[in-house]
């Protein structure tokens, strides 16, 4: 079991765009395993590789995380193919944005595609919580945090809070 450090805002690495995985090798399989350990330990419903300091285009998620079952899904090089409708994601949070939650306007339906860990193409059409998780995690791969999608007033509130905390600890 390897629990990785989760980078948190304002770490600049979180703003990076990730690179596509060219070959699913032992490094990628190890990364996925460590990411799963990290996600269940947190616990969280999703994790993007960029959050643990890797610039690879990899996400994993489990809408109902259970440490024993570990029924997570992996998407490699995921992209959102289409989105439709509107959905208010209430109290959205992120392991990289600790101690903060906010409502985020999301699409209701998404179609996403990518590869599974064996390199097989995967197509997901979904709504509800899984749709929100996919939008949130794929945003991470493009350097976007959920606080980039809330009102600037709320975002500034959070940024001020973090600044204050950083001053206290330094
Ligand atoms: Ni997140």
PDB file of C-alpha atoms and ligand atoms in Angstrom:
ATOM      1  CA  UNK A   1       0.000   0.000   0.000  1.00  0.00           C
ATOM      2  CA  UNK A   2       1.462   3.319  -1.107  1.00  0.00           C
ATOM      3  CA  UNK A   3      -0.350   6.478  -0.166  1.00  0.00           C
ATOM      4  CA  UNK A   4       0.960   9.369  -2.222  1.00  0.00           C
ATOM      5  CA  UNK A   5       1.038  12.997  -1.206  1.00  0.00           C
ATOM      6  CA  UNK A   6      -1.890  14.909  -2.709  1.00  0.00           C
ATOM      7  CA  UNK A   7      -0.862  18.325  -4.011  1.00  0.00           C
ATOM      8  CA  UNK A   8      -3.081  21.147  -2.863  1.00  0.00           C
ATOM      9  CA  UNK A   9      -3.923  24.613  -4.116  1.00  0.00           C
ATOM     10  CA  UNK A  10      -1.946  26.865  -4.753  1.00  0.00           C
ATOM     11  CA  UNK A  11       0.600  24.294  -5.982  1.00  0.00           C
ATOM     12  CA  UNK A  12       1.407  25.368  -9.554  1.00  0.00           C
ATOM     13  CA  UNK A  13       1.705  21.773 -10.758  1.00  0.00           C
ATOM     14  CA  UNK A  14      -2.101  21.521 -10.536  1.00  0.00           C
ATOM     15  CA  UNK A  15      -2.335  24.078 -13.372  1.00  0.00           C
ATOM     16  CA  UNK A  16      -0.372  21.916 -15.782  1.00  0.00           C
ATOM     17  CA  UNK A  17      -1.959  20.169 -18.733  1.00  0.00           C
ATOM     18  CA  UNK A  18      -1.246  16.476 -18.668  1.00  0.00           C
ATOM     19  CA  UNK A  19       0.337  14.439 -21.454  1.00  0.00           C
ATOM     20  CA  UNK A  20      -1.354  11.466 -23.083  1.00  0.00           C
ATOM     21  CA  UNK A  21      -0.190   8.020 -22.050  1.00  0.00           C
ATOM     22  CA  UNK A  22       1.601   6.468 -25.042  1.00  0.00           C
ATOM     23  CA  UNK A  23       2.044   2.999 -23.625  1.00  0.00           C
ATOM     24  CA  UNK A  24       0.323   1.294 -20.710  1.00  0.00           C
ATOM     25  CA  UNK A  25       3.334  -0.230 -18.993  1.00  0.00           C
ATOM     26  CA  UNK A  26       4.342  -1.200 -15.445  1.00  0.00           C
ATOM     27  CA  UNK A  27       4.924   2.462 -14.554  1.00  0.00           C
ATOM     28  CA  UNK A  28       1.334   3.320 -15.424  1.00  0.00           C
ATOM     29  CA  UNK A  29      -0.022   0.237 -13.649  1.00  0.00           C
ATOM     30  CA  UNK A  30       1.995   1.154 -10.531  1.00  0.00           C
ATOM     31  CA  UNK A  31       0.767   4.756 -10.744  1.00  0.00           C
ATOM     32  CA  UNK A  32      -2.853   3.557 -10.931  1.00  0.00           C
ATOM     33  CA  UNK A  33      -2.400   1.208  -7.975  1.00  0.00           C
ATOM     34  CA  UNK A  34      -0.819   3.936  -5.845  1.00  0.00           C
ATOM     35  CA  UNK A  35      -3.529   6.390  -6.892  1.00  0.00           C
ATOM     36  CA  UNK A  36      -6.183   3.869  -5.800  1.00  0.00           C
ATOM     37  CA  UNK A  37      -4.456   3.430  -2.409  1.00  0.00           C
ATOM     38  CA  UNK A  38      -4.373   7.202  -2.065  1.00  0.00           C
ATOM     39  CA  UNK A  39      -8.010   7.710  -3.093  1.00  0.00           C
ATOM     40  CA  UNK A  40      -9.391   5.100  -0.667  1.00  0.00           C
ATOM     41  CA  UNK A  41      -7.207   6.360   2.147  1.00  0.00           C
ATOM     42  CA  UNK A  42      -8.387   9.982   1.718  1.00  0.00           C
ATOM     43  CA  UNK A  43     -11.224   8.933   1.100  1.00  0.00           C
ATOM     44  CA  UNK A  44     -12.348  10.465  -2.168  1.00  0.00           C
ATOM     45  CA  UNK A  45     -14.602   9.542  -5.102  1.00  0.00           C
ATOM     46  CA  UNK A  46     -12.052  10.382  -7.773  1.00  0.00           C
ATOM     47  CA  UNK A  47      -8.427  11.256  -8.352  1.00  0.00           C
ATOM     48  CA  UNK A  48      -6.409  12.574 -11.277  1.00  0.00           C
ATOM     49  CA  UNK A  49      -2.720  11.755 -11.708  1.00  0.00           C
ATOM     50  CA  UNK A  50      -1.789  15.452 -11.698  1.00  0.00           C
ATOM     51  CA  UNK A  51      -2.937  15.596  -8.050  1.00  0.00           C
ATOM     52  CA  UNK A  52      -0.210  13.174  -7.033  1.00  0.00           C
ATOM     53  CA  UNK A  53       2.516  14.859  -9.054  1.00  0.00           C
ATOM     54  CA  UNK A  54       2.312  12.910 -12.326  1.00  0.00           C
ATOM     55  CA  UNK A  55       1.728  14.695 -15.626  1.00  0.00           C
ATOM     56  CA  UNK A  56       0.129  11.621 -17.204  1.00  0.00           C
ATOM     57  CA  UNK A  57      -3.441  11.664 -18.478  1.00  0.00           C
ATOM     58  CA  UNK A  58      -4.916   9.184 -16.010  1.00  0.00           C
ATOM     59  CA  UNK A  59      -7.967   9.359 -13.757  1.00  0.00           C
ATOM     60  CA  UNK A  60      -9.703   6.898 -11.517  1.00  0.00           C
ATOM     61  CA  UNK A  61     -12.996   7.071  -9.700  1.00  0.00           C
ATOM     62  CA  UNK A  62     -15.401   5.199  -7.493  1.00  0.00           C
ATOM     63  CA  UNK A  63     -18.724   6.929  -6.815  1.00  0.00           C
ATOM     64  CA  UNK A  64     -19.270   4.727  -3.741  1.00  0.00           C
ATOM     65  CA  UNK A  65     -15.788   4.245  -2.305  1.00  0.00           C
ATOM     66  CA  UNK A  66     -15.442   1.167  -0.142  1.00  0.00           C
ATOM     67  CA  UNK A  67     -11.945   0.328   1.111  1.00  0.00           C
ATOM     68  CA  UNK A  68     -12.646  -3.413   1.073  1.00  0.00           C
ATOM     69  CA  UNK A  69     -14.324  -3.668  -2.326  1.00  0.00           C
ATOM     70  CA  UNK A  70     -12.190  -1.147  -4.200  1.00  0.00           C
ATOM     71  CA  UNK A  71     -14.492  -1.243  -7.215  1.00  0.00           C
ATOM     72  CA  UNK A  72     -12.813   1.633  -8.987  1.00  0.00           C
ATOM     73  CA  UNK A  73     -12.664   2.438 -12.684  1.00  0.00           C
ATOM     74  CA  UNK A  74      -9.633   3.741 -14.527  1.00  0.00           C
ATOM     75  CA  UNK A  75      -9.702   5.975 -17.585  1.00  0.00           C
ATOM     76  CA  UNK A  76      -6.545   6.622 -19.529  1.00  0.00           C
ATOM     77  CA  UNK A  77      -6.375   9.604 -21.891  1.00  0.00           C
ATOM     78  CA  UNK A  78      -9.998  10.473 -21.122  1.00  0.00           C
ATOM     79  CA  UNK A  79     -11.822  13.176 -23.046  1.00  0.00           C
ATOM     80  CA  UNK A  80     -15.345  14.488 -22.888  1.00  0.00           C
ATOM     81  CA  UNK A  81     -16.945  13.957 -26.257  1.00  0.00           C
ATOM     82  CA  UNK A  82     -20.186  15.804 -25.552  1.00  0.00           C
ATOM     83  CA  UNK A  83     -22.131  17.434 -22.746  1.00  0.00           C
ATOM     84  CA  UNK A  84     -25.761  18.332 -22.432  1.00  0.00           C
ATOM     85  CA  UNK A  85     -28.148  19.949 -19.987  1.00  0.00           C
ATOM     86  CA  UNK A  86     -27.433  21.749 -16.732  1.00  0.00           C
ATOM     87  CA  UNK A  87     -26.881  20.312 -13.298  1.00  0.00           C
ATOM     88  CA  UNK A  88     -26.069  22.042 -10.032  1.00  0.00           C
ATOM     89  CA  UNK A  89     -23.413  20.002  -8.299  1.00  0.00           C
ATOM     90  CA  UNK A  90     -24.040  20.846  -4.657  1.00  0.00           C
ATOM     91  CA  UNK A  91     -21.197  21.106  -2.174  1.00  0.00           C
ATOM     92  CA  UNK A  92     -18.571  19.879  -4.572  1.00  0.00           C
ATOM     93  CA  UNK A  93     -15.166  19.295  -3.031  1.00  0.00           C
ATOM     94  CA  UNK A  94     -11.690  18.212  -4.043  1.00  0.00           C
ATOM     95  CA  UNK A  95      -8.763  16.581  -2.248  1.00  0.00           C
ATOM     96  CA  UNK A  96      -6.558  19.324  -3.710  1.00  0.00           C
ATOM     97  CA  UNK A  97      -8.806  22.065  -2.297  1.00  0.00           C
ATOM     98  CA  UNK A  98      -9.022  21.033   1.356  1.00  0.00           C
ATOM     99  CA  UNK A  99     -11.611  22.396   3.768  1.00  0.00           C
ATOM    100  CA  UNK A 100     -13.720  24.039   1.107  1.00  0.00           C
ATOM    101  CA  UNK A 101     -16.923  23.114  -0.681  1.00  0.00           C
ATOM    102  CA  UNK A 102     -19.086  25.021  -3.129  1.00  0.00           C
ATOM    103  CA  UNK A 103     -21.907  24.551  -5.615  1.00  0.00           C
ATOM    104  CA  UNK A 104     -20.668  24.176  -9.179  1.00  0.00           C
ATOM    105  CA  UNK A 105     -22.682  24.492 -12.379  1.00  0.00           C
ATOM    106  CA  UNK A 106     -22.038  21.344 -14.364  1.00  0.00           C
ATOM    107  CA  UNK A 107     -23.531  19.652 -17.398  1.00  0.00           C
ATOM    108  CA  UNK A 108     -26.194  17.055 -16.636  1.00  0.00           C
ATOM    109  CA  UNK A 109     -25.146  14.456 -19.198  1.00  0.00           C
ATOM    110  CA  UNK A 110     -21.717  13.627 -20.513  1.00  0.00           C
ATOM    111  CA  UNK A 111     -20.304  11.253 -23.034  1.00  0.00           C
ATOM    112  CA  UNK A 112     -16.673  10.483 -22.288  1.00  0.00           C
ATOM    113  CA  UNK A 113     -14.184   8.171 -23.882  1.00  0.00           C
ATOM    114  CA  UNK A 114     -10.771   6.833 -23.033  1.00  0.00           C
ATOM    115  CA  UNK A 115      -8.955   3.558 -22.500  1.00  0.00           C
ATOM    116  CA  UNK A 116      -9.103   1.072 -19.667  1.00  0.00           C
ATOM    117  CA  UNK A 117      -5.966  -0.315 -18.033  1.00  0.00           C
ATOM    118  CA  UNK A 118      -5.762  -3.053 -20.697  1.00  0.00           C
ATOM    119  CA  UNK A 119      -5.858  -0.462 -23.453  1.00  0.00           C
ATOM    120  CA  UNK A 120      -9.405  -1.265 -24.546  1.00  0.00           C
ATOM    121  CA  UNK A 121     -11.522   1.673 -25.683  1.00  0.00           C
ATOM    122  CA  UNK A 122     -14.186   2.715 -23.186  1.00  0.00           C
ATOM    123  CA  UNK A 123     -17.248   4.831 -23.882  1.00  0.00           C
ATOM    124  CA  UNK A 124     -19.286   6.180 -21.002  1.00  0.00           C
ATOM    125  CA  UNK A 125     -22.649   7.896 -21.311  1.00  0.00           C
ATOM    126  CA  UNK A 126     -23.866   9.014 -17.949  1.00  0.00           C
ATOM    127  CA  UNK A 127     -25.625  11.576 -15.780  1.00  0.00           C
ATOM    128  CA  UNK A 128     -25.827  12.330 -12.064  1.00  0.00           C
ATOM    129  CA  UNK A 129     -22.859  11.865  -9.758  1.00  0.00           C
ATOM    130  CA  UNK A 130     -20.741   9.925 -12.252  1.00  0.00           C
ATOM    131  CA  UNK A 131     -21.206  12.689 -14.804  1.00  0.00           C
ATOM    132  CA  UNK A 132     -20.000  15.255 -12.244  1.00  0.00           C
ATOM    133  CA  UNK A 133     -17.006  13.111 -11.247  1.00  0.00           C
ATOM    134  CA  UNK A 134     -15.939  12.696 -14.881  1.00  0.00           C
ATOM    135  CA  UNK A 135     -16.230  16.443 -15.529  1.00  0.00           C
ATOM    136  CA  UNK A 136     -14.299  17.233 -12.337  1.00  0.00           C
ATOM    137  CA  UNK A 137     -11.477  14.727 -12.941  1.00  0.00           C
ATOM    138  CA  UNK A 138     -11.076  15.478 -16.642  1.00  0.00           C
ATOM    139  CA  UNK A 139     -10.901  19.187 -15.702  1.00  0.00           C
ATOM    140  CA  UNK A 140      -7.892  18.304 -13.520  1.00  0.00           C
ATOM    141  CA  UNK A 141      -6.092  16.903 -16.569  1.00  0.00           C
ATOM    142  CA  UNK A 142      -6.531  20.305 -18.207  1.00  0.00           C
ATOM    143  CA  UNK A 143      -5.234  22.238 -15.211  1.00  0.00           C
ATOM    144  CA  UNK A 144      -8.694  23.281 -14.025  1.00  0.00           C
ATOM    145  CA  UNK A 145      -9.876  23.091 -10.416  1.00  0.00           C
ATOM    146  CA  UNK A 146     -13.524  23.294  -9.380  1.00  0.00           C
ATOM    147  CA  UNK A 147     -12.805  26.671  -7.761  1.00  0.00           C
ATOM    148  CA  UNK A 148     -12.111  27.946 -11.289  1.00  0.00           C
ATOM    149  CA  UNK A 149     -15.785  27.265 -12.036  1.00  0.00           C
ATOM    150  CA  UNK A 150     -17.408  29.079  -9.111  1.00  0.00           C
ATOM    151  CA  UNK A 151     -18.202  32.779  -8.712  1.00  0.00           C
ATOM    152  CA  UNK A 152     -15.135  35.003  -8.466  1.00  0.00           C
ATOM    153  CA  UNK A 153     -16.421  36.302  -5.130  1.00  0.00           C
ATOM    154  CA  UNK A 154     -16.378  32.838  -3.580  1.00  0.00           C
ATOM    155  CA  UNK A 155     -13.076  31.997  -5.221  1.00  0.00           C
ATOM    156  CA  UNK A 156     -11.431  35.121  -3.789  1.00  0.00           C
ATOM    157  CA  UNK A 157     -12.791  34.243  -0.346  1.00  0.00           C
ATOM    158  CA  UNK A 158     -11.138  30.870  -0.526  1.00  0.00           C
ATOM    159  CA  UNK A 159      -7.863  32.285  -1.858  1.00  0.00           C
ATOM    160  CA  UNK A 160      -7.693  34.809   0.984  1.00  0.00           C
ATOM    161  CA  UNK A 161      -8.292  32.043   3.505  1.00  0.00           C
ATOM    162  CA  UNK A 162      -5.449  29.956   2.054  1.00  0.00           C
ATOM    163  CA  UNK A 163      -3.102  32.965   2.050  1.00  0.00           C
ATOM    164  CA  UNK A 164      -3.830  33.576   5.697  1.00  0.00           C
ATOM    165  CA  UNK A 165      -3.184  29.938   6.566  1.00  0.00           C
ATOM    166  CA  UNK A 166       0.084  29.925   4.627  1.00  0.00           C
ATOM    167  CA  UNK A 167       1.235  33.033   6.521  1.00  0.00           C
ATOM    168  CA  UNK A 168       0.481  31.346   9.814  1.00  0.00           C
ATOM    169  CA  UNK A 169       2.454  28.220   9.027  1.00  0.00           C
ATOM    170  CA  UNK A 170       5.482  29.943   7.475  1.00  0.00           C
TER     171      UNK A 170
HETATM  172 NI1  LIG B   1     -10.449  17.202  -7.539  1.00  0.00          NI
END
